mmCIF file of C-alpha atoms in Angstrom:
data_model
loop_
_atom_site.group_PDB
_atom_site.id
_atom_site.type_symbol
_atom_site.label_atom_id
_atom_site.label_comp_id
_atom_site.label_asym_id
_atom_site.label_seq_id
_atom_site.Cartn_x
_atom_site.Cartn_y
_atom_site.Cartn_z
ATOM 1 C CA UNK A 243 113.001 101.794 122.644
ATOM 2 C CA UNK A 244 115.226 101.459 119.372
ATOM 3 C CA UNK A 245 116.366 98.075 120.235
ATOM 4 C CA UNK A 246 117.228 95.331 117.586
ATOM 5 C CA UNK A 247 118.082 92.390 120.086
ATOM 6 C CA UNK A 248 115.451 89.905 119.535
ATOM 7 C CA UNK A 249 114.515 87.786 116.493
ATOM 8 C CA UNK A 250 113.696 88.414 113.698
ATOM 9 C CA UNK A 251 116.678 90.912 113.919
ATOM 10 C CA UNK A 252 119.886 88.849 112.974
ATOM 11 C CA UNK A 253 118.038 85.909 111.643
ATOM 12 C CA UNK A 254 121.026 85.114 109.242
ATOM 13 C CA UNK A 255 123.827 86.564 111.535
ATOM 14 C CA UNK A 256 126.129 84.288 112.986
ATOM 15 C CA UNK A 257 126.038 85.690 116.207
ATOM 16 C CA UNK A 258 122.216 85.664 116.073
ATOM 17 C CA UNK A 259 120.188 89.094 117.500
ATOM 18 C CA UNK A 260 122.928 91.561 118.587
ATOM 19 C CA UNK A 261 121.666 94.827 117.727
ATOM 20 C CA UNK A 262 122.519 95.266 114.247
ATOM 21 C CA UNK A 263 119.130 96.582 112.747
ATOM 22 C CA UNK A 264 119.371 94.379 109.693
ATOM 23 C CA UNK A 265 119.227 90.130 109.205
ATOM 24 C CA UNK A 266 122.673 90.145 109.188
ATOM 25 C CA UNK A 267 125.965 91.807 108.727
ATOM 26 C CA UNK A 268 126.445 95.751 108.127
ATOM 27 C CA UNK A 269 128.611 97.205 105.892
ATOM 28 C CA UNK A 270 131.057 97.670 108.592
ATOM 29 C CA UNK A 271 131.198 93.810 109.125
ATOM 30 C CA UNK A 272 132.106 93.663 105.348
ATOM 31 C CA UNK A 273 134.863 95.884 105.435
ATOM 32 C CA UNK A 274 135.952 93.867 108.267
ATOM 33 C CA UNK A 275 136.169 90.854 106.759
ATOM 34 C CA UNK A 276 137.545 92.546 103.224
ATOM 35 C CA UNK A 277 140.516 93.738 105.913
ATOM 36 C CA UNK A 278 141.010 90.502 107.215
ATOM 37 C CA UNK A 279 139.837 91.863 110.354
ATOM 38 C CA UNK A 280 137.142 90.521 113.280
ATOM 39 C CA UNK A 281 133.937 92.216 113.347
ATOM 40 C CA UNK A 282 134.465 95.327 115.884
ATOM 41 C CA UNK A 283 132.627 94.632 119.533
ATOM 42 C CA UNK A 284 131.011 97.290 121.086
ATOM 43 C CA UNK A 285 132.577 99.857 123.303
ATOM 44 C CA UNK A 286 130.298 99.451 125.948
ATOM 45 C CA UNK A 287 130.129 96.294 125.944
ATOM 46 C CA UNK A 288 133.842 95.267 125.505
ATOM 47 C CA UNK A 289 135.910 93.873 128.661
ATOM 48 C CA UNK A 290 139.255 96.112 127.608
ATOM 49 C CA UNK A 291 141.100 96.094 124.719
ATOM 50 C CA UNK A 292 142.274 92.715 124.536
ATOM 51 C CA UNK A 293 142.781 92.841 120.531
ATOM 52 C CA UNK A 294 143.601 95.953 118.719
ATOM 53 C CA UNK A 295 141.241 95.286 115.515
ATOM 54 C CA UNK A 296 138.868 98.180 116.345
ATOM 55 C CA UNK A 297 136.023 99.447 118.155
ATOM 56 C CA UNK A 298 132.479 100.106 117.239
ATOM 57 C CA UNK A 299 130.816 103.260 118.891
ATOM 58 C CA UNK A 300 127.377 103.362 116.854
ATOM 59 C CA UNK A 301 124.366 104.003 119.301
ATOM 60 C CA UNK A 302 120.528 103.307 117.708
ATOM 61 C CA UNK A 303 118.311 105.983 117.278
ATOM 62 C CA UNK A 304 121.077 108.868 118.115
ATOM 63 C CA UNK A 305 122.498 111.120 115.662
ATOM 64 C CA UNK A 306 124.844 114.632 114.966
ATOM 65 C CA UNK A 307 122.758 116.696 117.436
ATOM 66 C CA UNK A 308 122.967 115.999 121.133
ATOM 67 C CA UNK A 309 118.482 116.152 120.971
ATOM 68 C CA UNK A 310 118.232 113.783 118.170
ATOM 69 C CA UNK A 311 116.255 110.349 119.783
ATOM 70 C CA UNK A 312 115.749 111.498 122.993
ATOM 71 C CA UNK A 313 112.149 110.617 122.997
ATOM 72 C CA UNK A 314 113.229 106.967 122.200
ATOM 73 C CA UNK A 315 115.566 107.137 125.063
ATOM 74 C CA UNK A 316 118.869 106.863 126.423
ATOM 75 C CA UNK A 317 121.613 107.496 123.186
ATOM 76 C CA UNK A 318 125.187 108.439 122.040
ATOM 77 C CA UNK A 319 125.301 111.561 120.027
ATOM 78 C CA UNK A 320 128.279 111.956 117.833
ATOM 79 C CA UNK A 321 130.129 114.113 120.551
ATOM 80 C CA UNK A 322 129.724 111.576 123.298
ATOM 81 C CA UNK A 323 130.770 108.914 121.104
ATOM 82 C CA UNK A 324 133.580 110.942 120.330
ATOM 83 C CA UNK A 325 134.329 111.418 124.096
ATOM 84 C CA UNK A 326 134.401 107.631 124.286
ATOM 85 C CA UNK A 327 136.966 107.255 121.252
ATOM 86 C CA UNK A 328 139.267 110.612 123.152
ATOM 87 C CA UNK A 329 138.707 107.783 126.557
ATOM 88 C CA UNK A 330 140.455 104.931 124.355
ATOM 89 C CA UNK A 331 143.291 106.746 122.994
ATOM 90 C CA UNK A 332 144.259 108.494 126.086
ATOM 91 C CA UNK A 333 143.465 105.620 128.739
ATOM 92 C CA UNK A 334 143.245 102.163 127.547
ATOM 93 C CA UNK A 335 145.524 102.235 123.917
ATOM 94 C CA UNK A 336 149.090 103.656 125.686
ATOM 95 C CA UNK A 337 148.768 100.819 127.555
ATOM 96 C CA UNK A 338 149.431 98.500 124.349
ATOM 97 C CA UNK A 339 152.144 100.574 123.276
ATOM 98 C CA UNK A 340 156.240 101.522 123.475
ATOM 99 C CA UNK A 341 155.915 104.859 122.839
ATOM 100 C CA UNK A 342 153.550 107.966 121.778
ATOM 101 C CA UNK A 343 154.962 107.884 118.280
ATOM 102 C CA UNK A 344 153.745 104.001 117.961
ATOM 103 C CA UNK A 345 150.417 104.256 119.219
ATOM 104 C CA UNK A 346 150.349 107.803 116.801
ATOM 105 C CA UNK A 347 151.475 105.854 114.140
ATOM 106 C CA UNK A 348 148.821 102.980 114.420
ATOM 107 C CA UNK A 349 146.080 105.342 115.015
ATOM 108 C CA UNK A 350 147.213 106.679 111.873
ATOM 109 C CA UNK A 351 146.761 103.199 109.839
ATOM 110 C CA UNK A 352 143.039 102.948 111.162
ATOM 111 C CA UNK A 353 139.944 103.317 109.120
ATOM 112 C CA UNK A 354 137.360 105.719 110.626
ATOM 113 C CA UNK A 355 133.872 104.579 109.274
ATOM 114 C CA UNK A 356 130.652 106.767 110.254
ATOM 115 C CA UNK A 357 127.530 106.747 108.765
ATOM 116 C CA UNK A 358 125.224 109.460 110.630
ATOM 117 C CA UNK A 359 122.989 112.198 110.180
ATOM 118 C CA UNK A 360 119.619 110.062 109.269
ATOM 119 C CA UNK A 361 118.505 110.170 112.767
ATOM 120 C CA UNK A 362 119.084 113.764 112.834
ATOM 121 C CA UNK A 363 115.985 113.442 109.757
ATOM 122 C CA UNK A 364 113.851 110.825 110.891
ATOM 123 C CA UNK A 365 114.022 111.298 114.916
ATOM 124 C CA UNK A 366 114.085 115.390 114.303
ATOM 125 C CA UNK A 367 113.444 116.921 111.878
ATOM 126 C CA UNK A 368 110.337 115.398 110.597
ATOM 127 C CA UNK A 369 109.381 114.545 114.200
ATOM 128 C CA UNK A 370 106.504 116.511 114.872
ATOM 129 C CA UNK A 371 105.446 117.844 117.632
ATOM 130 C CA UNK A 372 107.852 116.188 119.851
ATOM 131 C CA UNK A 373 110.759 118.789 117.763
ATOM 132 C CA UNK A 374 109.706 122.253 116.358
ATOM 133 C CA UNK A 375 113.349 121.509 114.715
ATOM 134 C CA UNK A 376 111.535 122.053 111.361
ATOM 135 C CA UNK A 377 109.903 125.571 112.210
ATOM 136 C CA UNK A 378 113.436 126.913 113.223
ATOM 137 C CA UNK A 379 115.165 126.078 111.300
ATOM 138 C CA UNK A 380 114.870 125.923 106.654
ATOM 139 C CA UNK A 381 116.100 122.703 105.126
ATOM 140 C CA UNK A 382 119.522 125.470 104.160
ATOM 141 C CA UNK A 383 120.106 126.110 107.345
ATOM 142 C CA UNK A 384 119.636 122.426 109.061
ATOM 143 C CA UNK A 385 122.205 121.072 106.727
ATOM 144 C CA UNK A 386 124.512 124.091 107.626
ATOM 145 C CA UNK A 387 123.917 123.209 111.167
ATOM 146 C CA UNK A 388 124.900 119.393 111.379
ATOM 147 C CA UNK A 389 127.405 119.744 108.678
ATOM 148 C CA UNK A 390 129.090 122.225 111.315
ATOM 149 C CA UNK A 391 128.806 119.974 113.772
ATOM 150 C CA UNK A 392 129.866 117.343 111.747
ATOM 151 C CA UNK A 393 133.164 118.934 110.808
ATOM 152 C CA UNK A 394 133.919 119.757 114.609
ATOM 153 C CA UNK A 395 133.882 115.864 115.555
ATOM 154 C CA UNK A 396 136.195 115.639 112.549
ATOM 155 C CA UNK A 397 138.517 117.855 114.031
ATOM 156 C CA UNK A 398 138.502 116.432 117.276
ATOM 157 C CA UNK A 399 139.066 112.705 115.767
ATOM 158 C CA UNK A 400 142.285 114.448 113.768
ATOM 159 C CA UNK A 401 143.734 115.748 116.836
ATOM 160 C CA UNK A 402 143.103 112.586 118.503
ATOM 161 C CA UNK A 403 145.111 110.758 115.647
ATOM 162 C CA UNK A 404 142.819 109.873 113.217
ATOM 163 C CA UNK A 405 144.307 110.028 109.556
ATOM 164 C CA UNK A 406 141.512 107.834 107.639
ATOM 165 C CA UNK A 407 138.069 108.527 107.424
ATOM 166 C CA UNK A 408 135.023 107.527 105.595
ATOM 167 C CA UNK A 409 131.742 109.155 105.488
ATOM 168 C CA UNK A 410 128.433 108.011 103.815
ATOM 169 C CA UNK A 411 126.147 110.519 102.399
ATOM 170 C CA UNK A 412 122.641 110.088 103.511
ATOM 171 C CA UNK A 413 120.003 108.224 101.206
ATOM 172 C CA UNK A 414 117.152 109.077 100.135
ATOM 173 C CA UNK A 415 115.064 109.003 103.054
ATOM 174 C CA UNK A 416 111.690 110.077 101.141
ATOM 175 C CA UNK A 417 111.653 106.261 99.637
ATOM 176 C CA UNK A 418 111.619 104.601 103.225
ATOM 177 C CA UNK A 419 108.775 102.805 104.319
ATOM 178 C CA UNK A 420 108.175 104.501 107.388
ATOM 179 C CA UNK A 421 107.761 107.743 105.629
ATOM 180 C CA UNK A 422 106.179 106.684 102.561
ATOM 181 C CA UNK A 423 103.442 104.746 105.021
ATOM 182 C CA UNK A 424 103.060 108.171 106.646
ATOM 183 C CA UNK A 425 103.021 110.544 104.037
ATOM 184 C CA UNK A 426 102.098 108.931 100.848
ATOM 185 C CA UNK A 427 99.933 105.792 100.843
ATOM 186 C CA UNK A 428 101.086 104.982 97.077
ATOM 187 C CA UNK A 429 104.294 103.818 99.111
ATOM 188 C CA UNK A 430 106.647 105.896 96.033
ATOM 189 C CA UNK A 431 109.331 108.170 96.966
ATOM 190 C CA UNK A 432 108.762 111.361 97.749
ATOM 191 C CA UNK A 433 110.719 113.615 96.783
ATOM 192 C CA UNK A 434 109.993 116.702 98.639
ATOM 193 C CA UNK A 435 112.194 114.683 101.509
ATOM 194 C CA UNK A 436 114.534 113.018 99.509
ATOM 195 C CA UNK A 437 115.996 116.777 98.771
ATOM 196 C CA UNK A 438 116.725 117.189 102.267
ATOM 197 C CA UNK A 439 118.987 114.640 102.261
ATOM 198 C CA UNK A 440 120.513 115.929 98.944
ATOM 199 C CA UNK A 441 120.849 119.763 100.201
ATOM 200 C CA UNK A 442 122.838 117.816 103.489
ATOM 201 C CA UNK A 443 125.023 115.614 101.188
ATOM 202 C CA UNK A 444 126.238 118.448 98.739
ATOM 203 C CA UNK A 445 127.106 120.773 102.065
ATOM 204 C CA UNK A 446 129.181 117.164 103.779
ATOM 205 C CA UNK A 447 131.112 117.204 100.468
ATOM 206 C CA UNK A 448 132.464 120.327 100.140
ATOM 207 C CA UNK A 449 133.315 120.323 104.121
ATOM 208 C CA UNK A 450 135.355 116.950 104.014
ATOM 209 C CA UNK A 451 137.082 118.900 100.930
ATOM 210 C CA UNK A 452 137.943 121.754 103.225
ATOM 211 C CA UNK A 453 138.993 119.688 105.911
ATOM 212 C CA UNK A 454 141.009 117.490 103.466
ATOM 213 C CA UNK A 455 142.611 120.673 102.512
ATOM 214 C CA UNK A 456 143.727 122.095 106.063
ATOM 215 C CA UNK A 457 144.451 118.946 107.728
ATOM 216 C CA UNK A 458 147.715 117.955 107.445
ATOM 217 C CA UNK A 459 148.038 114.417 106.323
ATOM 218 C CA UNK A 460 144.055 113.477 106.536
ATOM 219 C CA UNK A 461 142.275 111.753 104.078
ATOM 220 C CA UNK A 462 138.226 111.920 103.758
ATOM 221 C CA UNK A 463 136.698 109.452 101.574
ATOM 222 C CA UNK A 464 132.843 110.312 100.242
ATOM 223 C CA UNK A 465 130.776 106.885 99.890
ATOM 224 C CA UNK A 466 128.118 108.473 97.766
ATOM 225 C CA UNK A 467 125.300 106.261 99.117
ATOM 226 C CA UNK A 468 122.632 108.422 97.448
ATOM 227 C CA UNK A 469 122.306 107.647 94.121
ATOM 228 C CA UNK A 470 123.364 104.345 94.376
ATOM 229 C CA UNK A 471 120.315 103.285 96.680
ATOM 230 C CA UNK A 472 118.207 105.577 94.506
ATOM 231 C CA UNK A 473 118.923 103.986 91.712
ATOM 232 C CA UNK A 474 118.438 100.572 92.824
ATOM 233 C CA UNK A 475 114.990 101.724 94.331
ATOM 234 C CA UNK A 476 113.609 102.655 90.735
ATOM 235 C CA UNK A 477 115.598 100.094 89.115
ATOM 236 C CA UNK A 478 115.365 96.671 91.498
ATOM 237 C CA UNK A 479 116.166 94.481 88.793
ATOM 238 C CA UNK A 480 119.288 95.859 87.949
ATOM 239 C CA UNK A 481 120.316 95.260 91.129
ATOM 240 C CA UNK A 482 118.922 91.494 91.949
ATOM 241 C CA UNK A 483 116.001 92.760 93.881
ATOM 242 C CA UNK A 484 112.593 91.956 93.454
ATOM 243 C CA UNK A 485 110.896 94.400 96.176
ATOM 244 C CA UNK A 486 112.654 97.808 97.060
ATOM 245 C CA UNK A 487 109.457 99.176 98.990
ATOM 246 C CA UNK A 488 107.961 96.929 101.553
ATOM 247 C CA UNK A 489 109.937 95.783 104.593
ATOM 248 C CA UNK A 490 111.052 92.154 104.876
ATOM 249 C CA UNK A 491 109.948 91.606 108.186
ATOM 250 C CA UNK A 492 106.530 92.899 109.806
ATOM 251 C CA UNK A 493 106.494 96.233 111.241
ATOM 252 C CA UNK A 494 104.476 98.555 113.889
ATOM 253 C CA UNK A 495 101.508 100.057 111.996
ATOM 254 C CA UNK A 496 101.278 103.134 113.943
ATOM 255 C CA UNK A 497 105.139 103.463 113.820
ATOM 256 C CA UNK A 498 106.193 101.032 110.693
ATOM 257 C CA UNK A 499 110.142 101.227 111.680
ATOM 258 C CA UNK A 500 111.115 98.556 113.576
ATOM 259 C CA UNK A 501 110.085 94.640 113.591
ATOM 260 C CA UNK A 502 107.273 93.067 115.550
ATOM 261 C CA UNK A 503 108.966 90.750 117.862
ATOM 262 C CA UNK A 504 105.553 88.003 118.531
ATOM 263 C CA UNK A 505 105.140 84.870 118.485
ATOM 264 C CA UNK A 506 104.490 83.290 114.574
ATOM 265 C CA UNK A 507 105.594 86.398 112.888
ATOM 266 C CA UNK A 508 108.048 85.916 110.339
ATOM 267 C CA UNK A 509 110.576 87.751 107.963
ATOM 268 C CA UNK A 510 110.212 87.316 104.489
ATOM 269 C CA UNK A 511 111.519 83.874 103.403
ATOM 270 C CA UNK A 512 114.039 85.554 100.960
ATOM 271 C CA UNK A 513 115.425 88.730 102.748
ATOM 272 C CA UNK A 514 118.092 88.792 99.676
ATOM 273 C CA UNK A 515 115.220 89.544 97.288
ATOM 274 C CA UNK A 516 114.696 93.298 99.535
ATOM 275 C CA UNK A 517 115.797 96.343 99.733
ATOM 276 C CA UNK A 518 114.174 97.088 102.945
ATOM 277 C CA UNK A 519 114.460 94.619 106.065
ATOM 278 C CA UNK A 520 112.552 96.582 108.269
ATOM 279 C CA UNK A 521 110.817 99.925 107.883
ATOM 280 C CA UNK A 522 113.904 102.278 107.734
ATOM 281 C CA UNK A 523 117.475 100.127 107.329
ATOM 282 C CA UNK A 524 118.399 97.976 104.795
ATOM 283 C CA UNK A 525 118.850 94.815 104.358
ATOM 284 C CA UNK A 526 122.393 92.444 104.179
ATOM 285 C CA UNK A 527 122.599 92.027 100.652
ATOM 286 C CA UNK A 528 122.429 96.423 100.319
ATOM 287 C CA UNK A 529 125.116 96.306 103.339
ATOM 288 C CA UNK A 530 127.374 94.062 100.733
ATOM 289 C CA UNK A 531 126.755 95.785 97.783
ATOM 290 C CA UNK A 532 127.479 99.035 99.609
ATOM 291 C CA UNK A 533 130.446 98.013 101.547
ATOM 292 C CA UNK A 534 131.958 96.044 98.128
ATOM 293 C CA UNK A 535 131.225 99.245 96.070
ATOM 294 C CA UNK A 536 133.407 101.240 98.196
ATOM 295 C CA UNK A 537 136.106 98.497 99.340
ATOM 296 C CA UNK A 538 137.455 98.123 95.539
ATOM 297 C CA UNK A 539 135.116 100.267 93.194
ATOM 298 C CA UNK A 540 136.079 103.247 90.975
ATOM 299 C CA UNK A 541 133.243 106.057 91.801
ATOM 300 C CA UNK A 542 131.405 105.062 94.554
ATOM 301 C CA UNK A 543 133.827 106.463 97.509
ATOM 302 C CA UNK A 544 135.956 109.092 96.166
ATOM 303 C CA UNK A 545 138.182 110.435 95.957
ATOM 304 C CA UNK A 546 139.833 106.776 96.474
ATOM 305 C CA UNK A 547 137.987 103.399 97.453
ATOM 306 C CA UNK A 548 139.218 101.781 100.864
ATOM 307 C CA UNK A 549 141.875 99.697 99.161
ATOM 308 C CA UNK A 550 143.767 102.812 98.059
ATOM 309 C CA UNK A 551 142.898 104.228 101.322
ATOM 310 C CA UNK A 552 145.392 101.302 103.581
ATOM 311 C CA UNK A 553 147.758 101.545 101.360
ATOM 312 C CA UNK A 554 147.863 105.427 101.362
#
């Protein structure tokens, strides 16, 4: 069900509707282009590995824990995204490549980007009665649990060959429209969420620290999405935006996530003006601030942005 392949998904998108759940590019397709790099194809839906400019393994809906977006359908958890990655490097990459120490060394040069754990929220969590996630386990003890998880796809990406990583916190996810729709009609943030996501971010910064520190030659970088989308949501104007809580484009009402794909609905004329383009993701202008921010900034992504990062 978590499909973004029709209009008005990728209305300002040069490749049109492809599954990006946003008008346009993602911060990923920013980096690329700050890299000098294509925009990464899909795994799954690549014919080989004719180029060696990357490979995107995101999956909609899915998240840290192998449960999360089930009920939506068929997904790639983190692990089995993971498993695809360990399928590349051992299968299709030695093919492109002298020797083990070149393909090590190139694997090496890459920059790992994953943003995850939102899902493991929305499509969990707070997804009652379909999870009793939330009666097992206290917001503590949640974070502890995907962190954990987290840091054990880590691992297995190091000992794959992966040298550069960057992980984004989680935003606040008690300012979204499809939870402020659901549990407070004023449509402000609420906060009582928001410090889930905050309890999860302080645990995923001491682990990349840890792992930083026992990992031979890795480097984590931290984009602290948090406060910066925080920020702009209280403070629009300082950002250039003129609505940071409704979605640009028309959502479900009984489920006010993703667009309404029918005839004579439209987006918003201006999707630049929003925070929101549909009721949980962002919209292209946030993807570039983001993705600038932590390309050539000073304190979003720390410890170094991704400039300092290649040339590490």
């Amino acid at each position: 069900m978590a499909k973004a392949n029709y209009e008005p998904y990728g209305m300002n998108f040069i490749k049109g509707p492809t599954g990006r759940f946003t008008n346009g590019r993602t911060t990923a397709d920013f980096i690329a282009e700050y890299l000098g790099l294509p925009y990464a194809p899909p795994y799954m839906g690549s014919q080989g590995l004719e180029q060696l400019t990357g490979l995107n393994f995101a999956s909609a809906s899915c998240g840290i824990l192998p449960e999360t977006g089930y009920n939506l359908g068929k997904c790639l958890n983190l692990a089995e995204q993971v498993d695809y990655f360990e399928r590349v490097v051992q299968q299709e990459l030695p093919k492109h490549f002298q020797s083990p120490d070149e393909l090590s060394n190139y694997l090496s040069k890459s920059v790992f980007i994953i943003s995850i754990g939102s899902n493991d929220y929305i499509n969990n969590y707070l997804h009652v009665p379909q999870y009793n996630t939330s009666t097992r386990y206290t917001p503590d003890s949640f974070a502890q649990l995907l962190v954990g998880n987290l840091s054990q796809q880590f691992q297995r990406l190091y000992q794959l060959g992966a040298r550069k990583l960057v992980m984004f916190e989680l935003g606040p996810i008690g300012c979204i429209p499809s939870n402020t729709r659901l549990y407070n009609p004023t449509g402000r943030c609420i906060e009582q969420l928001n410090r889930l996501t905050l309890t999860f971010n302080t645990q995923l910064a001491q682990m990349l620290r840890n792992l930083e520190s026992t990992l031979q030659g890795s480097n984590f970088v931290l984009a602290q999405s948090y406060q910066l989308a925080y920020d702009a949501m209280i403070n629009p104007s300082k950002y250039g935006f003129s609505d940071t809580t409704n979605p640009c484009c028309a959502t479900w009402f009984n489920v006010p996530s993703g667009c309404v794909p029918a005839p004579g609905v439209q987006a918003c004329p201006h999707p630049e003006d929003h925070f929101f383009w549909d009721g949980v993701h962002l919209t292209e202008t946030v993807y570039e601030t983001v993705a600038s921010s932590c390309f050539n900034g000073s304190s979003f992504c720390v410890p170094k942005n991704i400039q300092e990062l290649v040339l590490q």
